[in-house]
PDB file of C-alpha atoms in Angstrom:
ATOM      1  CA  ASP A   1       7.326  -8.892 -13.521  1.00  0.00           C
ATOM      2  CA  VAL A   2       7.938  -8.085  -9.859  1.00  0.00           C
ATOM      3  CA  LYS A   3       4.775  -7.274  -7.759  1.00  0.00           C
ATOM      4  CA  VAL A   4       5.067  -5.564  -5.263  1.00  0.00           C
ATOM      5  CA  THR A   5       1.409  -4.821  -3.305  1.00  0.00           C
ATOM      6  CA  GLN A   6       0.684  -2.474  -1.076  1.00  0.00           C
ATOM      7  CA  SER A   7      -2.741  -3.277   1.181  1.00  0.00           C
ATOM      8  CA  SER A   8      -3.992   0.160   0.955  1.00  0.00           C
ATOM      9  CA  ARG A   9      -3.818   3.436  -1.671  1.00  0.00           C
ATOM     10  CA  TYR A  10      -5.954   5.913   0.723  1.00  0.00           C
ATOM     11  CA  LEU A  11      -5.651   5.525   4.757  1.00  0.00           C
ATOM     12  CA  VAL A  12      -7.328   7.632   6.815  1.00  0.00           C
ATOM     13  CA  LYS A  13      -6.570   7.435  10.593  1.00  0.00           C
ATOM     14  CA  ARG A  14      -7.172   9.674  13.915  1.00  0.00           C
ATOM     15  CA  THR A  15      -4.451  11.059  15.706  1.00  0.00           C
ATOM     16  CA  GLY A  16      -2.915   8.240  18.287  1.00  0.00           C
ATOM     17  CA  GLU A  17      -4.150   5.401  16.543  1.00  0.00           C
ATOM     18  CA  LYS A  18      -1.799   2.509  15.687  1.00  0.00           C
ATOM     19  CA  VAL A  19      -1.760   2.026  11.749  1.00  0.00           C
ATOM     20  CA  PHE A  20      -0.207  -0.973  10.106  1.00  0.00           C
ATOM     21  CA  LEU A  21       0.742  -0.540   6.635  1.00  0.00           C
ATOM     22  CA  GLU A  22       0.937  -4.056   5.065  1.00  0.00           C
ATOM     23  CA  CYS A  23       3.434  -4.657   1.907  1.00  0.00           C
ATOM     24  CA  VAL A  24       3.663  -7.972   0.135  1.00  0.00           C
ATOM     25  CA  GLN A  25       6.281  -8.827  -2.476  1.00  0.00           C
ATOM     26  CA  ASP A  26       5.792 -12.392  -4.638  1.00  0.00           C
ATOM     27  CA  MET A  27       9.413 -12.037  -5.990  1.00  0.00           C
ATOM     28  CA  ASP A  28      11.122 -13.924  -3.424  1.00  0.00           C
ATOM     29  CA  HIS A  29      13.288 -10.945  -2.504  1.00  0.00           C
ATOM     30  CA  GLU A  30      15.754 -10.711  -0.134  1.00  0.00           C
ATOM     31  CA  ASN A  31      15.393  -6.812   1.167  1.00  0.00           C
ATOM     32  CA  MET A  32      12.697  -4.618   1.816  1.00  0.00           C
ATOM     33  CA  PHE A  33      12.242  -1.523   2.443  1.00  0.00           C
ATOM     34  CA  TRP A  34       9.820   1.492   3.309  1.00  0.00           C
ATOM     35  CA  TYR A  35       9.986   4.994   2.281  1.00  0.00           C
ATOM     36  CA  ARG A  36       8.203   8.015   3.373  1.00  0.00           C
ATOM     37  CA  GLN A  37       7.485  10.761   0.157  1.00  0.00           C
ATOM     38  CA  ASP A  38       7.160  14.713   1.130  1.00  0.00           C
ATOM     39  CA  PRO A  39       7.459  17.447  -1.301  1.00  0.00           C
ATOM     40  CA  GLY A  40      10.125  18.782  -1.177  1.00  0.00           C
ATOM     41  CA  LEU A  41      12.361  16.172   0.376  1.00  0.00           C
ATOM     42  CA  GLY A  42      12.326  13.489  -1.994  1.00  0.00           C
ATOM     43  CA  LEU A  43      12.122   9.917  -0.623  1.00  0.00           C
ATOM     44  CA  ARG A  44      13.572   9.249   3.456  1.00  0.00           C
ATOM     45  CA  LEU A  45      14.469   5.003   4.403  1.00  0.00           C
ATOM     46  CA  ILE A  46      12.250   4.766   7.566  1.00  0.00           C
ATOM     47  CA  TYR A  47      13.469   1.199   7.783  1.00  0.00           C
ATOM     48  CA  PHE A  48      14.690  -1.683   5.419  1.00  0.00           C
ATOM     49  CA  SER A  49      15.260  -5.447   6.071  1.00  0.00           C
ATOM     50  CA  TYR A  50      16.979  -7.916   4.452  1.00  0.00           C
ATOM     51  CA  ASP A  51      16.128 -10.759   5.166  1.00  0.00           C
ATOM     52  CA  VAL A  52      13.012 -12.719   7.800  1.00  0.00           C
ATOM     53  CA  LYS A  53      13.239 -11.224  10.950  1.00  0.00           C
ATOM     54  CA  MET A  54      15.647  -8.735  10.099  1.00  0.00           C
ATOM     55  CA  LYS A  55      15.800  -4.958  10.351  1.00  0.00           C
ATOM     56  CA  GLU A  56      17.911  -1.567  10.618  1.00  0.00           C
ATOM     57  CA  LYS A  57      16.791   1.273  10.425  1.00  0.00           C
ATOM     58  CA  GLY A  58      16.850   4.526   8.008  1.00  0.00           C
ATOM     59  CA  ASP A  59      17.174   7.744   7.892  1.00  0.00           C
ATOM     60  CA  ILE A  60      13.854   8.976   9.749  1.00  0.00           C
ATOM     61  CA  PRO A  61      13.004   5.579  12.381  1.00  0.00           C
ATOM     62  CA  GLU A  62      11.628   7.593  15.111  1.00  0.00           C
ATOM     63  CA  GLY A  63       7.877   7.004  15.452  1.00  0.00           C
ATOM     64  CA  TYR A  64       7.731   3.937  13.117  1.00  0.00           C
ATOM     65  CA  SER A  65       8.736   0.324  13.572  1.00  0.00           C
ATOM     66  CA  VAL A  66       8.901  -3.148  11.511  1.00  0.00           C
ATOM     67  CA  SER A  67       7.647  -6.247  11.371  1.00  0.00           C
ATOM     68  CA  ARG A  68       9.487  -8.978   8.816  1.00  0.00           C
ATOM     69  CA  GLU A  69       7.978 -12.121  10.241  1.00  0.00           C
ATOM     70  CA  LYS A  70       7.957 -13.426   6.507  1.00  0.00           C
ATOM     71  CA  LYS A  71      10.118 -12.998   3.865  1.00  0.00           C
ATOM     72  CA  GLU A  72       7.539 -11.622   1.335  1.00  0.00           C
ATOM     73  CA  ARG A  73       5.399  -9.613   4.150  1.00  0.00           C
ATOM     74  CA  PHE A  74       6.974  -6.341   5.600  1.00  0.00           C
ATOM     75  CA  SER A  75       4.863  -4.291   7.837  1.00  0.00           C
ATOM     76  CA  LEU A  76       5.197  -0.548   8.697  1.00  0.00           C
ATOM     77  CA  ILE A  77       3.164   0.031  11.853  1.00  0.00           C
ATOM     78  CA  LEU A  78       2.671   3.809  13.602  1.00  0.00           C
ATOM     79  CA  GLU A  79       3.136   3.288  17.344  1.00  0.00           C
ATOM     80  CA  SER A  80       0.907   6.004  18.262  1.00  0.00           C
ATOM     81  CA  ALA A  81       0.299   8.473  14.963  1.00  0.00           C
ATOM     82  CA  SER A  82       0.712  11.907  14.725  1.00  0.00           C
ATOM     83  CA  THR A  83      -0.925  14.355  12.133  1.00  0.00           C
ATOM     84  CA  ASN A  84       3.113  14.978  10.994  1.00  0.00           C
ATOM     85  CA  GLN A  85       3.057  11.807   9.832  1.00  0.00           C
ATOM     86  CA  THR A  86       0.676  12.228   7.350  1.00  0.00           C
ATOM     87  CA  SER A  87       2.579  11.597   4.247  1.00  0.00           C
ATOM     88  CA  MET A  88       2.407   9.027   0.991  1.00  0.00           C
ATOM     89  CA  TYR A  89       4.550   5.459   2.103  1.00  0.00           C
ATOM     90  CA  LEU A  90       6.219   3.369  -0.621  1.00  0.00           C
ATOM     91  CA  CYS A  91       7.256   0.158   0.260  1.00  0.00           C
ATOM     92  CA  ALA A  92       9.845  -1.623  -2.570  1.00  0.00           C
ATOM     93  CA  SER A  93      12.234  -4.478  -2.664  1.00  0.00           C
ATOM     94  CA  SER A  94      15.162  -5.966  -4.556  1.00  0.00           C
ATOM     95  CA  THR A  95      17.225  -9.273  -4.869  1.00  0.00           C
ATOM     96  CA  ARG A  96      20.398  -9.948  -2.625  1.00  0.00           C
ATOM     97  CA  GLU A  97      22.851 -11.021  -5.248  1.00  0.00           C
ATOM     98  CA  GLY A  98      26.360 -12.499  -4.446  1.00  0.00           C
ATOM     99  CA  ARG A  99      28.150 -10.620  -6.471  1.00  0.00           C
ATOM    100  CA  GLY A 100      26.885  -8.024  -9.089  1.00  0.00           C
ATOM    101  CA  GLY A 101      24.425  -5.731  -7.157  1.00  0.00           C
ATOM    102  CA  ASN A 102      23.130  -3.815  -9.495  1.00  0.00           C
ATOM    103  CA  GLN A 103      19.204  -4.410  -9.155  1.00  0.00           C
ATOM    104  CA  PRO A 104      17.288  -2.007  -8.457  1.00  0.00           C
ATOM    105  CA  GLN A 105      14.417  -1.623  -5.756  1.00  0.00           C
ATOM    106  CA  HIS A 106      10.628  -2.448  -7.266  1.00  0.00           C
ATOM    107  CA  PHE A 107       8.193  -0.097  -5.872  1.00  0.00           C
ATOM    108  CA  GLY A 108       4.726  -0.508  -5.070  1.00  0.00           C
ATOM    109  CA  ASP A 109       2.165   2.037  -6.185  1.00  0.00           C
ATOM    110  CA  GLY A 110       2.085   3.592  -2.435  1.00  0.00           C
ATOM    111  CA  THR A 111      -0.269   4.414   0.529  1.00  0.00           C
ATOM    112  CA  ARG A 112      -1.364   8.112   0.726  1.00  0.00           C
ATOM    113  CA  LEU A 113      -1.842   8.083   4.550  1.00  0.00           C
ATOM    114  CA  SER A 114      -3.426  11.522   6.186  1.00  0.00           C
ATOM    115  CA  ILE A 115      -3.774  11.324   9.698  1.00  0.00           C
ATOM    116  CA  LEU A 116      -6.258  13.579  11.185  1.00  0.00           C
TER     117      LEU A 116
ATOM    118  CA  ALA B   1      28.615   9.972   3.500  1.00  0.00           C
ATOM    119  CA  GLN B   2      27.451  10.035  -0.476  1.00  0.00           C
ATOM    120  CA  THR B   3      24.699  12.916  -1.742  1.00  0.00           C
ATOM    121  CA  VAL B   4      22.886  13.326  -4.873  1.00  0.00           C
ATOM    122  CA  THR B   5      22.142  16.342  -6.139  1.00  0.00           C
ATOM    123  CA  GLN B   6      19.561  17.267  -8.601  1.00  0.00           C
ATOM    124  CA  SER B   7      20.016  21.261  -9.521  1.00  0.00           C
ATOM    125  CA  GLN B   8      16.949  21.409 -11.150  1.00  0.00           C
ATOM    126  CA  PRO B   9      13.687  20.765  -9.428  1.00  0.00           C
ATOM    127  CA  GLU B  10      11.505  21.616 -12.333  1.00  0.00           C
ATOM    128  CA  MET B  11      11.887  21.702 -15.747  1.00  0.00           C
ATOM    129  CA  SER B  12       9.699  21.547 -19.015  1.00  0.00           C
ATOM    130  CA  VAL B  13       9.708  20.223 -22.801  1.00  0.00           C
ATOM    131  CA  GLN B  14       8.265  20.342 -25.676  1.00  0.00           C
ATOM    132  CA  GLU B  15       6.747  17.182 -27.020  1.00  0.00           C
ATOM    133  CA  ALA B  16       9.763  15.726 -29.542  1.00  0.00           C
ATOM    134  CA  GLU B  17      12.163  17.277 -28.134  1.00  0.00           C
ATOM    135  CA  THR B  18      15.091  16.365 -26.239  1.00  0.00           C
ATOM    136  CA  VAL B  19      15.702  17.738 -22.897  1.00  0.00           C
ATOM    137  CA  THR B  20      18.923  16.547 -20.350  1.00  0.00           C
ATOM    138  CA  LEU B  21      17.667  16.486 -16.776  1.00  0.00           C
ATOM    139  CA  SER B  22      20.835  16.656 -14.430  1.00  0.00           C
ATOM    140  CA  CYS B  23      22.529  14.649 -11.403  1.00  0.00           C
ATOM    141  CA  THR B  24      26.039  15.058  -9.654  1.00  0.00           C
ATOM    142  CA  TYR B  25      26.518  12.767  -6.333  1.00  0.00           C
ATOM    143  CA  ASP B  26      29.551  12.893  -3.948  1.00  0.00           C
ATOM    144  CA  THR B  27      31.581   9.430  -3.202  1.00  0.00           C
ATOM    145  CA  SER B  28      34.543   8.179  -2.381  1.00  0.00           C
ATOM    146  CA  GLU B  29      33.454   4.581  -3.372  1.00  0.00           C
ATOM    147  CA  ASN B  30      35.331   3.824  -6.374  1.00  0.00           C
ATOM    148  CA  ASN B  31      32.808   0.646  -7.309  1.00  0.00           C
ATOM    149  CA  TYR B  32      28.915   1.706  -7.510  1.00  0.00           C
ATOM    150  CA  TYR B  33      25.666   1.760  -9.212  1.00  0.00           C
ATOM    151  CA  LEU B  34      23.401   5.083 -10.453  1.00  0.00           C
ATOM    152  CA  PHE B  35      20.103   4.714 -11.115  1.00  0.00           C
ATOM    153  CA  TRP B  36      17.312   6.996 -12.547  1.00  0.00           C
ATOM    154  CA  TYR B  37      13.852   6.699 -11.565  1.00  0.00           C
ATOM    155  CA  LYS B  38      10.530   7.809 -12.832  1.00  0.00           C
ATOM    156  CA  GLN B  39       7.120   8.481 -11.312  1.00  0.00           C
ATOM    157  CA  PRO B  40       4.327   9.508 -13.451  1.00  0.00           C
ATOM    158  CA  PRO B  41       2.100  11.424 -11.716  1.00  0.00           C
ATOM    159  CA  SER B  42      -0.292   9.091  -9.315  1.00  0.00           C
ATOM    160  CA  ARG B  43       1.178   6.181 -10.525  1.00  0.00           C
ATOM    161  CA  GLN B  44       4.069   3.341  -9.574  1.00  0.00           C
ATOM    162  CA  MET B  45       7.684   4.554  -9.469  1.00  0.00           C
ATOM    163  CA  ILE B  46      10.331   2.342 -12.239  1.00  0.00           C
ATOM    164  CA  LEU B  47      13.029   1.816 -13.211  1.00  0.00           C
ATOM    165  CA  VAL B  48      14.202   4.091 -16.051  1.00  0.00           C
ATOM    166  CA  ILE B  49      17.824   3.044 -16.391  1.00  0.00           C
ATOM    167  CA  ARG B  50      20.957   2.082 -14.808  1.00  0.00           C
ATOM    168  CA  GLN B  51      24.922   2.408 -14.898  1.00  0.00           C
ATOM    169  CA  GLU B  52      27.260   0.444 -13.292  1.00  0.00           C
ATOM    170  CA  ALA B  53      30.421   2.640 -12.374  1.00  0.00           C
ATOM    171  CA  TYR B  54      32.697   0.405 -13.783  1.00  0.00           C
ATOM    172  CA  LYS B  55      31.479   0.381 -17.383  1.00  0.00           C
ATOM    173  CA  GLN B  56      32.960   3.067 -19.696  1.00  0.00           C
ATOM    174  CA  GLN B  57      30.006   2.872 -21.861  1.00  0.00           C
ATOM    175  CA  ASN B  58      26.941   4.934 -21.513  1.00  0.00           C
ATOM    176  CA  ALA B  59      23.489   2.976 -20.651  1.00  0.00           C
ATOM    177  CA  THR B  60      20.645   3.906 -22.946  1.00  0.00           C
ATOM    178  CA  GLU B  61      17.302   2.091 -23.017  1.00  0.00           C
ATOM    179  CA  ASN B  62      15.450   3.057 -26.031  1.00  0.00           C
ATOM    180  CA  ARG B  63      15.066   7.235 -26.013  1.00  0.00           C
ATOM    181  CA  PHE B  64      16.712   7.451 -22.595  1.00  0.00           C
ATOM    182  CA  SER B  65      20.739   7.465 -21.920  1.00  0.00           C
ATOM    183  CA  VAL B  66      23.091   8.629 -19.887  1.00  0.00           C
ATOM    184  CA  ASN B  67      25.747  11.020 -20.065  1.00  0.00           C
ATOM    185  CA  PHE B  68      27.798   9.246 -17.444  1.00  0.00           C
ATOM    186  CA  GLN B  69      31.092  11.197 -16.490  1.00  0.00           C
ATOM    187  CA  LYS B  70      33.251   9.771 -13.170  1.00  0.00           C
ATOM    188  CA  ALA B  71      35.747  11.951 -13.159  1.00  0.00           C
ATOM    189  CA  ALA B  72      33.142  15.040 -12.702  1.00  0.00           C
ATOM    190  CA  LYS B  73      30.695  12.405 -10.683  1.00  0.00           C
ATOM    191  CA  SER B  74      27.520  13.604 -12.888  1.00  0.00           C
ATOM    192  CA  PHE B  75      25.190  11.107 -14.534  1.00  0.00           C
ATOM    193  CA  SER B  76      22.515  13.217 -16.556  1.00  0.00           C
ATOM    194  CA  LEU B  77      19.903  11.855 -18.471  1.00  0.00           C
ATOM    195  CA  LYS B  78      18.898  12.503 -21.926  1.00  0.00           C
ATOM    196  CA  ILE B  79      15.009  11.721 -23.088  1.00  0.00           C
ATOM    197  CA  SER B  80      15.069  12.448 -26.716  1.00  0.00           C
ATOM    198  CA  ASP B  81      11.716  12.432 -28.958  1.00  0.00           C
ATOM    199  CA  SER B  82       9.947  13.899 -25.733  1.00  0.00           C
ATOM    200  CA  GLN B  83       6.681  12.134 -25.391  1.00  0.00           C
ATOM    201  CA  LEU B  84       3.502  13.095 -23.007  1.00  0.00           C
ATOM    202  CA  GLY B  85       3.942  10.514 -21.202  1.00  0.00           C
ATOM    203  CA  ASP B  86       7.324  11.674 -19.792  1.00  0.00           C
ATOM    204  CA  THR B  87       5.798  13.696 -17.715  1.00  0.00           C
ATOM    205  CA  ALA B  88       6.665  12.744 -14.464  1.00  0.00           C
ATOM    206  CA  MET B  89       9.053  13.404 -11.668  1.00  0.00           C
ATOM    207  CA  TYR B  90      12.646  11.577 -11.890  1.00  0.00           C
ATOM    208  CA  PHE B  91      14.804  10.729  -9.230  1.00  0.00           C
ATOM    209  CA  CYS B  92      18.333  10.002  -9.780  1.00  0.00           C
ATOM    210  CA  ALA B  93      19.982   7.235  -6.981  1.00  0.00           C
ATOM    211  CA  PHE B  94      23.050   5.769  -6.201  1.00  0.00           C
ATOM    212  CA  MET B  95      23.763   2.382  -4.187  1.00  0.00           C
ATOM    213  CA  LYS B  96      27.317   1.582  -3.424  1.00  0.00           C
ATOM    214  CA  HIS B  97      28.683  -1.456  -4.622  1.00  0.00           C
ATOM    215  CA  PRO B  98      27.696  -3.939  -1.663  1.00  0.00           C
ATOM    216  CA  SER B  99      29.328  -6.255  -0.093  1.00  0.00           C
ATOM    217  CA  PHE B 100      28.980  -9.863   0.492  1.00  0.00           C
ATOM    218  CA  THR B 101      28.396  -9.338   4.897  1.00  0.00           C
ATOM    219  CA  ALA B 102      27.053  -5.632   5.308  1.00  0.00           C
ATOM    220  CA  GLY B 103      23.201  -5.984   5.859  1.00  0.00           C
ATOM    221  CA  ASN B 104      22.518  -2.908   4.107  1.00  0.00           C
ATOM    222  CA  ASN B 105      24.313  -3.666   1.104  1.00  0.00           C
ATOM    223  CA  ARG B 106      20.615  -2.470  -0.856  1.00  0.00           C
ATOM    224  CA  LYS B 107      20.041   0.709   0.552  1.00  0.00           C
ATOM    225  CA  LEU B 108      19.533   3.937  -2.093  1.00  0.00           C
ATOM    226  CA  ILE B 109      20.766   7.087  -1.860  1.00  0.00           C
ATOM    227  CA  TRP B 110      17.980   9.571  -3.481  1.00  0.00           C
ATOM    228  CA  GLY B 111      17.968  13.096  -4.423  1.00  0.00           C
ATOM    229  CA  LEU B 112      15.274  14.951  -4.228  1.00  0.00           C
ATOM    230  CA  GLY B 113      13.835  14.830  -7.709  1.00  0.00           C
ATOM    231  CA  THR B 114      12.965  17.111 -10.745  1.00  0.00           C
ATOM    232  CA  SER B 115       9.449  17.354 -11.760  1.00  0.00           C
ATOM    233  CA  LEU B 116       9.814  17.508 -15.666  1.00  0.00           C
ATOM    234  CA  ALA B 117       6.298  18.616 -17.680  1.00  0.00           C
ATOM    235  CA  VAL B 118       6.152  17.641 -21.533  1.00  0.00           C
ATOM    236  CA  ASN B 119       3.972  20.161 -23.608  1.00  0.00           C
ATOM    237  CA  PRO B 120       1.752  19.401 -26.315  1.00  0.00           C
TER     238      PRO B 120
END
């Protein structure tokens, strides 16, 4: 089974701190994703990466950056945390096929981040 | 741009009964994929079922089945013999058929979800 591991289940940080959320997958997946999930807003894509050192902005990239130095690891960085970044953060990965492409995204358990 | 709409924010069903969750989408693509994901309370998001648009036959996974109406752009999920463990948030998602070269060939477009409660 695919395993996507997020470094923390719960995290509390202070306004202005630089926050790192880590995600590791063990299935050699090319694609990795960071979402935030808020009640009534569903899942919103922050950033994604389809290869090492490659990244693309999602729908709400402002205030965030990402790093993918190794294929298995995708980090989300809050440069200067603010209270409106309090949320559930979900990491996901998927494989990239040459054709087909119905391979689903596999999710981690999520990190509930509180910014005080 | 593609959109996915789940018109039922909350639903409930009695244990052992059948419930249908609705999902509609808007796209100009002809070939694409549709998914239903389940997120139990405080637990991991997992895939329930997937459908390829070029396949006429509706996908089925045990008690879960879909009613895929391509012309109507509708993709409903039917849960038969509902169990307490089916209590979860259910998300419908769309992915257009990936190309060889496009980097964003695995982006999902998500609905806002339907919260399903299965009552004993």
